[in-house]
Amino acid sequence: MAVPKRRKSKSKVRTKRAHHAIGKPNLVPCPNCQSYRLPHRICPTCGFYKTGVVLEPKVKKPKEEN
């Protein structure tokens, strides 16, 4: 099995890791409700996609107080 002959310097390691950062998600406004969502996905708030409602949005039930 191959083993590195020399230890990589800190600058070489850090230069390589410079591209590992997580970028911002590309959010677009929903044409129906104007809330932001990922492109080419069903809107989680209104269930709208392209031409109409595909899924009924989930309604959160209020917690019952005893």
Short mmCIF file of C-alpha atoms in Angstrom, two decimals:
data_model
loop_
_atom_site.label_atom_id
_atom_site.label_comp_id
_atom_site.label_asym_id
_atom_site.label_seq_id
_atom_site.Cartn_x
_atom_site.Cartn_y
_atom_site.Cartn_z
CA MET A 1 0.00 0.00 0.00
CA ALA A 2 1.31 3.45 -0.87
CA VAL A 3 2.40 5.67 2.03
CA PRO A 4 3.35 9.37 1.73
CA LYS A 5 7.11 9.89 1.89
CA ARG A 6 6.91 13.36 3.47
CA ARG A 7 4.43 15.04 5.80
CA LYS A 8 2.18 17.63 4.12
CA SER A 9 2.75 21.15 5.40
CA LYS A 10 -0.03 23.14 7.10
CA SER A 11 -0.30 25.47 4.12
CA LYS A 12 -0.78 22.58 1.66
CA VAL A 13 -3.48 21.02 3.85
CA ARG A 14 -5.26 24.32 4.45
CA THR A 15 -5.11 25.27 0.75
CA LYS A 16 -6.81 21.99 -0.10
CA ARG A 17 -9.49 22.53 2.56
CA ALA A 18 -10.26 26.05 1.31
CA HIS A 19 -12.86 24.55 -1.06
CA HIS A 20 -14.67 22.45 1.56
CA ALA A 21 -16.90 25.27 2.85
CA ILE A 22 -20.65 24.87 2.58
CA GLY A 23 -22.25 27.50 0.35
CA LYS A 24 -25.56 29.28 0.73
CA PRO A 25 -28.61 27.46 -0.68
CA ASN A 26 -30.04 28.94 -3.87
CA LEU A 27 -33.52 29.98 -2.72
CA VAL A 28 -36.22 31.32 -5.05
CA PRO A 29 -39.61 32.84 -4.15
CA CYS A 30 -42.70 30.67 -4.63
CA PRO A 31 -44.90 32.11 -7.42
CA ASN A 32 -48.01 31.40 -5.34
CA CYS A 33 -47.23 32.47 -1.76
CA GLN A 34 -43.87 34.31 -2.17
CA SER A 35 -42.15 32.28 0.58
CA TYR A 36 -38.64 31.12 -0.28
CA ARG A 37 -38.04 27.52 -1.35
CA LEU A 38 -35.46 25.46 -3.23
CA PRO A 39 -35.79 25.58 -7.04
CA HIS A 40 -37.62 22.70 -8.79
CA ARG A 41 -39.22 21.58 -5.52
CA ILE A 42 -42.76 21.67 -4.13
CA CYS A 43 -43.32 24.67 -1.85
CA PRO A 44 -43.41 23.40 1.75
CA THR A 45 -45.81 26.13 2.91
CA CYS A 46 -48.51 26.04 0.23
CA GLY A 47 -47.84 22.78 -1.70
CA PHE A 48 -47.69 24.63 -5.05
CA TYR A 49 -45.53 23.45 -7.98
CA LYS A 50 -45.41 25.01 -11.48
CA THR A 51 -49.11 25.17 -12.42
CA GLY A 52 -51.09 24.16 -9.35
CA VAL A 53 -51.34 22.65 -5.90
CA VAL A 54 -49.71 19.21 -5.88
CA LEU A 55 -49.80 18.44 -2.15
CA GLU A 56 -51.98 19.75 0.60
CA PRO A 57 -49.72 21.62 3.04
CA LYS A 58 -49.27 20.10 6.47
CA VAL A 59 -51.16 22.02 9.13
CA LYS A 60 -49.57 22.08 12.55
CA LYS A 61 -51.99 21.13 15.29
CA PRO A 62 -51.98 23.46 18.29
CA LYS A 63 -50.85 21.81 21.51
CA GLU A 64 -53.68 21.04 23.87
CA GLU A 65 -53.25 22.45 27.36
CA ASN A 66 -54.60 20.33 30.21
#
